[in-house]
Amino acid sequence: MTESNNRPPAPNGNPGQGGGANRNKRRRPRGGQNRGPRNPNTQGQNPAAPQQAQNNGPRPQDPTRKKNNNRRRNNNRNRRTGQGPRLTPLERAQKQYLLLLERQIQKRKKFYEFFYRADLNQLRKIEDQFYAATNELRAFPDTLPEDVRKEFDLWNNGMKHDYSYALNHELELETTPPSSEGNFEDPHYLPSQKEADFSNDTEESVGTIEDYRQLKGIEADS
């Protein structure tokens, strides 16, 4: 027998091979694919990290988006401060007058809605609020300065006069005010009363109240 036949067989290998050979044999990767050599600098890192870092890099800014952001920031600043465009004295007077007018309309509407529905105390309170709003609206022009008052009157009462009735009936547009001196006819007399003559009628000018009671059969009060 040769020398190789005298060796004992390996525990998990072919006869004639030692157990250390199996320990040193590298195990193939699963799937039958060979892995390349590892880079010690990238060991323990995610392979997709460079791609993500590339995607998360700085992007080019849109100029329209920047303008929208500035506009939104300006609007928020104005909303926080509560300051809008500055108004002229006439514009402030117009704004205050319209607010008073709207308030007066609401009070008037409430007064007429609750006229037959509210009790006396509630109706009196609503009526006082309506008259107070009306008086405040009427007295508002008197609180304005003289220069603002003139402009306000032109704005509030600046509509042209309507002469449709005068033109249709051929009436004078400018008339003189009537005089308060002289004799004037009573406008309440009917045409028949104007034509009647009561100069000979003296019945109502003769006699006393006792004669009238005796004529009518009325007893005198005791």
Short mmCIF file of C-alpha atoms in Angstrom, two decimals:
data_model
loop_
_atom_site.label_atom_id
_atom_site.label_comp_id
_atom_site.label_asym_id
_atom_site.label_seq_id
_atom_site.Cartn_x
_atom_site.Cartn_y
_atom_site.Cartn_z
CA MET A 1 0.00 0.00 0.00
CA THR A 2 1.12 3.49 -0.69
CA GLU A 3 1.47 6.30 1.83
CA SER A 4 -1.72 8.02 0.70
CA ASN A 5 -3.77 4.99 1.45
CA ASN A 6 -2.58 4.96 5.08
CA ARG A 7 -4.03 8.49 5.76
CA PRO A 8 -7.40 8.64 7.44
CA PRO A 9 -10.22 10.08 5.38
CA ALA A 10 -11.24 13.74 5.89
CA PRO A 11 -14.43 14.26 7.89
CA ASN A 12 -16.33 16.22 5.18
CA GLY A 13 -14.14 15.91 2.17
CA ASN A 14 -12.45 13.60 -0.16
CA PRO A 15 -9.91 11.13 1.10
CA GLY A 16 -6.49 12.56 1.26
CA GLN A 17 -7.60 16.18 2.05
CA GLY A 18 -7.41 17.72 5.49
CA GLY A 19 -10.24 19.56 7.28
CA GLY A 20 -8.44 22.86 7.02
CA ALA A 21 -8.98 22.94 3.29
CA ASN A 22 -12.76 23.18 3.70
CA ARG A 23 -12.42 25.97 6.24
CA ASN A 24 -10.31 28.08 3.94
CA LYS A 25 -12.62 27.63 0.97
CA ARG A 26 -14.63 30.79 0.24
CA ARG A 27 -18.38 30.55 0.03
CA ARG A 28 -19.88 31.71 -3.21
CA PRO A 29 -22.51 34.45 -3.08
CA ARG A 30 -26.11 33.46 -3.52
CA GLY A 31 -27.66 33.76 -6.91
CA GLY A 32 -24.53 32.78 -8.71
CA GLN A 33 -23.31 36.38 -9.02
CA ASN A 34 -19.84 37.46 -8.08
CA ARG A 35 -19.53 40.61 -6.07
CA GLY A 36 -16.87 43.09 -6.95
CA PRO A 37 -14.27 44.28 -4.55
CA ARG A 38 -15.50 46.40 -1.72
CA ASN A 39 -14.45 50.00 -1.39
CA PRO A 40 -13.31 50.62 2.17
CA ASN A 41 -14.29 54.29 1.91
CA THR A 42 -17.94 53.52 1.08
CA GLN A 43 -18.35 50.54 3.33
CA GLY A 44 -21.42 50.82 5.58
CA GLN A 45 -23.08 53.51 3.42
CA ASN A 46 -26.29 53.39 1.40
CA PRO A 47 -25.49 52.97 -2.34
CA ALA A 48 -28.47 55.19 -3.25
CA ALA A 49 -27.22 58.04 -1.07
CA PRO A 50 -25.21 59.77 -3.83
CA GLN A 51 -28.27 59.73 -6.09
CA GLN A 52 -30.46 61.18 -3.34
CA ALA A 53 -27.89 63.83 -2.58
CA GLN A 54 -27.82 64.72 -6.24
CA ASN A 55 -31.62 64.99 -6.37
CA ASN A 56 -31.74 67.09 -3.20
CA GLY A 57 -29.29 69.63 -4.52
CA PRO A 58 -30.14 73.33 -5.12
CA ARG A 59 -32.80 73.87 -7.76
CA PRO A 60 -33.13 76.91 -10.04
CA GLN A 61 -35.54 79.52 -8.62
CA ASP A 62 -38.63 80.60 -10.51
CA PRO A 63 -38.79 84.44 -10.80
CA THR A 64 -42.61 84.42 -10.84
CA ARG A 65 -42.68 82.46 -7.60
CA LYS A 66 -40.42 85.04 -5.96
CA LYS A 67 -42.72 87.86 -7.07
CA ASN A 68 -45.76 86.05 -5.70
CA ASN A 69 -44.02 85.53 -2.37
CA ASN A 70 -43.12 89.23 -2.15
CA ARG A 71 -46.68 90.23 -3.00
CA ARG A 72 -48.10 87.85 -0.41
CA ARG A 73 -45.67 89.18 2.18
CA ASN A 74 -46.69 92.77 1.47
CA ASN A 75 -50.37 91.89 1.75
CA ASN A 76 -49.78 90.18 5.07
CA ARG A 77 -47.86 93.20 6.33
CA ASN A 78 -50.73 95.53 5.41
CA ARG A 79 -53.22 93.20 7.03
CA ARG A 80 -51.24 93.07 10.24
CA THR A 81 -50.80 96.79 10.58
CA GLY A 82 -54.39 97.56 9.49
CA GLN A 83 -53.25 100.56 7.48
CA GLY A 84 -54.64 100.94 3.97
CA PRO A 85 -54.18 103.76 1.51
CA ARG A 86 -54.44 107.22 3.02
CA LEU A 87 -57.79 108.91 2.41
CA THR A 88 -58.45 112.56 1.76
CA PRO A 89 -60.67 114.52 4.18
CA LEU A 90 -63.55 114.31 1.71
CA GLU A 91 -63.15 110.54 1.32
CA ARG A 92 -63.12 110.08 5.09
CA ALA A 93 -66.28 112.17 5.39
CA GLN A 94 -67.96 110.13 2.66
CA LYS A 95 -67.00 106.88 4.36
CA GLN A 96 -68.33 108.03 7.74
CA TYR A 97 -71.55 109.30 6.17
CA LEU A 98 -72.20 106.01 4.37
CA LEU A 99 -71.64 104.09 7.61
CA LEU A 100 -74.13 106.32 9.43
CA LEU A 101 -76.59 105.96 6.56
CA GLU A 102 -76.34 102.17 6.63
CA ARG A 103 -76.86 102.17 10.40
CA GLN A 104 -79.91 104.42 10.09
CA ILE A 105 -81.43 102.15 7.43
CA GLN A 106 -80.97 99.11 9.67
CA LYS A 107 -82.59 100.87 12.65
CA ARG A 108 -85.51 102.02 10.51
CA LYS A 109 -86.03 98.52 9.11
CA LYS A 110 -86.02 97.04 12.61
CA PHE A 111 -88.48 99.67 13.84
CA TYR A 112 -91.05 98.94 11.13
CA GLU A 113 -90.58 95.16 11.41
CA PHE A 114 -91.27 95.13 15.16
CA PHE A 115 -93.95 97.84 15.18
CA TYR A 116 -96.82 95.35 15.67
CA ARG A 117 -94.77 92.50 17.14
CA ALA A 118 -92.89 94.00 20.09
CA ASP A 119 -94.28 95.07 23.44
CA LEU A 120 -94.46 98.72 24.44
CA ASN A 121 -91.14 98.85 26.30
CA GLN A 122 -89.23 97.08 23.54
CA LEU A 123 -90.90 99.17 20.84
CA ARG A 124 -90.05 102.39 22.68
CA LYS A 125 -86.41 101.33 22.90
CA ILE A 126 -86.28 100.46 19.18
CA GLU A 127 -87.96 103.75 18.31
CA ASP A 128 -85.44 105.73 20.36
CA GLN A 129 -82.58 103.98 18.57
CA PHE A 130 -84.15 104.77 15.20
CA TYR A 131 -84.60 108.47 15.99
CA ALA A 132 -81.09 108.71 17.49
CA ALA A 133 -79.55 107.23 14.32
CA THR A 134 -81.63 109.60 12.17
CA ASN A 135 -80.61 112.68 14.15
CA GLU A 136 -76.94 111.65 14.07
CA LEU A 137 -77.12 111.25 10.30
CA ARG A 138 -78.73 114.67 9.82
CA ALA A 139 -76.26 116.42 12.13
CA PHE A 140 -73.17 114.88 10.54
CA PRO A 141 -72.60 117.60 7.87
CA ASP A 142 -72.52 120.26 10.60
CA THR A 143 -69.52 118.56 12.22
CA LEU A 144 -67.32 118.93 9.14
CA PRO A 145 -64.89 121.80 8.54
CA GLU A 146 -66.01 124.56 6.21
CA ASP A 147 -63.88 123.54 3.22
CA VAL A 148 -64.80 119.87 3.56
CA ARG A 149 -68.45 120.79 4.08
CA LYS A 150 -68.63 122.53 0.69
CA GLU A 151 -67.15 119.55 -1.13
CA PHE A 152 -69.39 117.19 0.82
CA ASP A 153 -72.52 119.16 -0.09
CA LEU A 154 -71.56 119.05 -3.76
CA TRP A 155 -71.13 115.28 -3.49
CA ASN A 156 -74.25 114.62 -1.43
CA ASN A 157 -76.62 117.18 -2.99
CA GLY A 158 -74.88 117.65 -6.31
CA MET A 159 -77.55 116.03 -8.49
CA LYS A 160 -79.23 118.18 -11.11
CA HIS A 161 -82.79 119.34 -10.62
CA ASP A 162 -85.52 117.54 -12.50
CA TYR A 163 -87.49 120.00 -14.64
CA SER A 164 -89.59 117.40 -16.47
CA TYR A 165 -92.88 118.54 -14.94
CA ALA A 166 -92.20 122.23 -15.59
CA LEU A 167 -91.19 121.60 -19.20
CA ASN A 168 -94.18 119.36 -19.90
CA HIS A 169 -96.63 121.95 -18.51
CA GLU A 170 -94.80 124.97 -19.96
CA LEU A 171 -94.08 126.49 -16.57
CA GLU A 172 -91.39 128.99 -15.77
CA LEU A 173 -88.24 127.42 -14.41
CA GLU A 174 -87.38 130.44 -12.28
CA THR A 175 -90.24 132.02 -10.36
CA THR A 176 -90.31 134.93 -7.93
CA PRO A 177 -91.20 134.11 -4.35
CA PRO A 178 -94.81 135.01 -3.45
CA SER A 179 -95.47 138.19 -1.51
CA SER A 180 -97.00 138.07 1.95
CA GLU A 181 -98.67 141.48 1.68
CA GLY A 182 -102.11 142.26 0.26
CA ASN A 183 -105.54 140.56 0.13
CA PHE A 184 -105.57 136.91 -0.86
CA GLU A 185 -108.43 134.63 -1.76
CA ASP A 186 -109.08 131.70 0.48
CA PRO A 187 -108.01 128.60 -1.48
CA HIS A 188 -110.37 126.37 0.51
CA TYR A 189 -113.62 127.85 -0.88
CA LEU A 190 -115.50 125.90 -3.48
CA PRO A 191 -116.59 127.65 -6.70
CA SER A 192 -120.23 127.57 -5.51
CA GLN A 193 -119.25 129.22 -2.25
CA LYS A 194 -117.34 131.92 -4.08
CA GLU A 195 -120.37 132.73 -6.26
CA ALA A 196 -122.86 132.78 -3.35
CA ASP A 197 -123.89 136.06 -1.69
CA PHE A 198 -124.51 135.95 2.05
CA SER A 199 -124.80 139.69 2.62
CA ASN A 200 -128.54 139.47 3.51
CA ASP A 201 -128.11 136.46 5.77
CA THR A 202 -128.16 137.78 9.34
CA GLU A 203 -129.48 134.72 11.08
CA GLU A 204 -126.17 133.70 12.55
CA SER A 205 -125.32 137.21 13.71
CA VAL A 206 -128.51 137.83 15.81
CA GLY A 207 -129.41 136.17 19.08
CA THR A 208 -127.68 134.51 21.96
CA ILE A 209 -126.88 130.97 22.95
CA GLU A 210 -130.08 130.81 25.00
CA ASP A 211 -132.12 131.66 21.90
CA TYR A 212 -130.33 128.91 20.02
CA ARG A 213 -131.04 126.36 22.75
CA GLN A 214 -134.70 127.40 22.88
CA LEU A 215 -134.94 127.07 19.11
CA LYS A 216 -133.35 123.61 19.12
CA GLY A 217 -135.11 122.44 22.27
CA ILE A 218 -131.92 121.95 24.22
CA GLU A 219 -132.12 122.24 27.97
CA ALA A 220 -129.55 124.41 29.65
CA ASP A 221 -126.96 122.73 31.82
CA SER A 222 -127.69 123.02 35.51
#
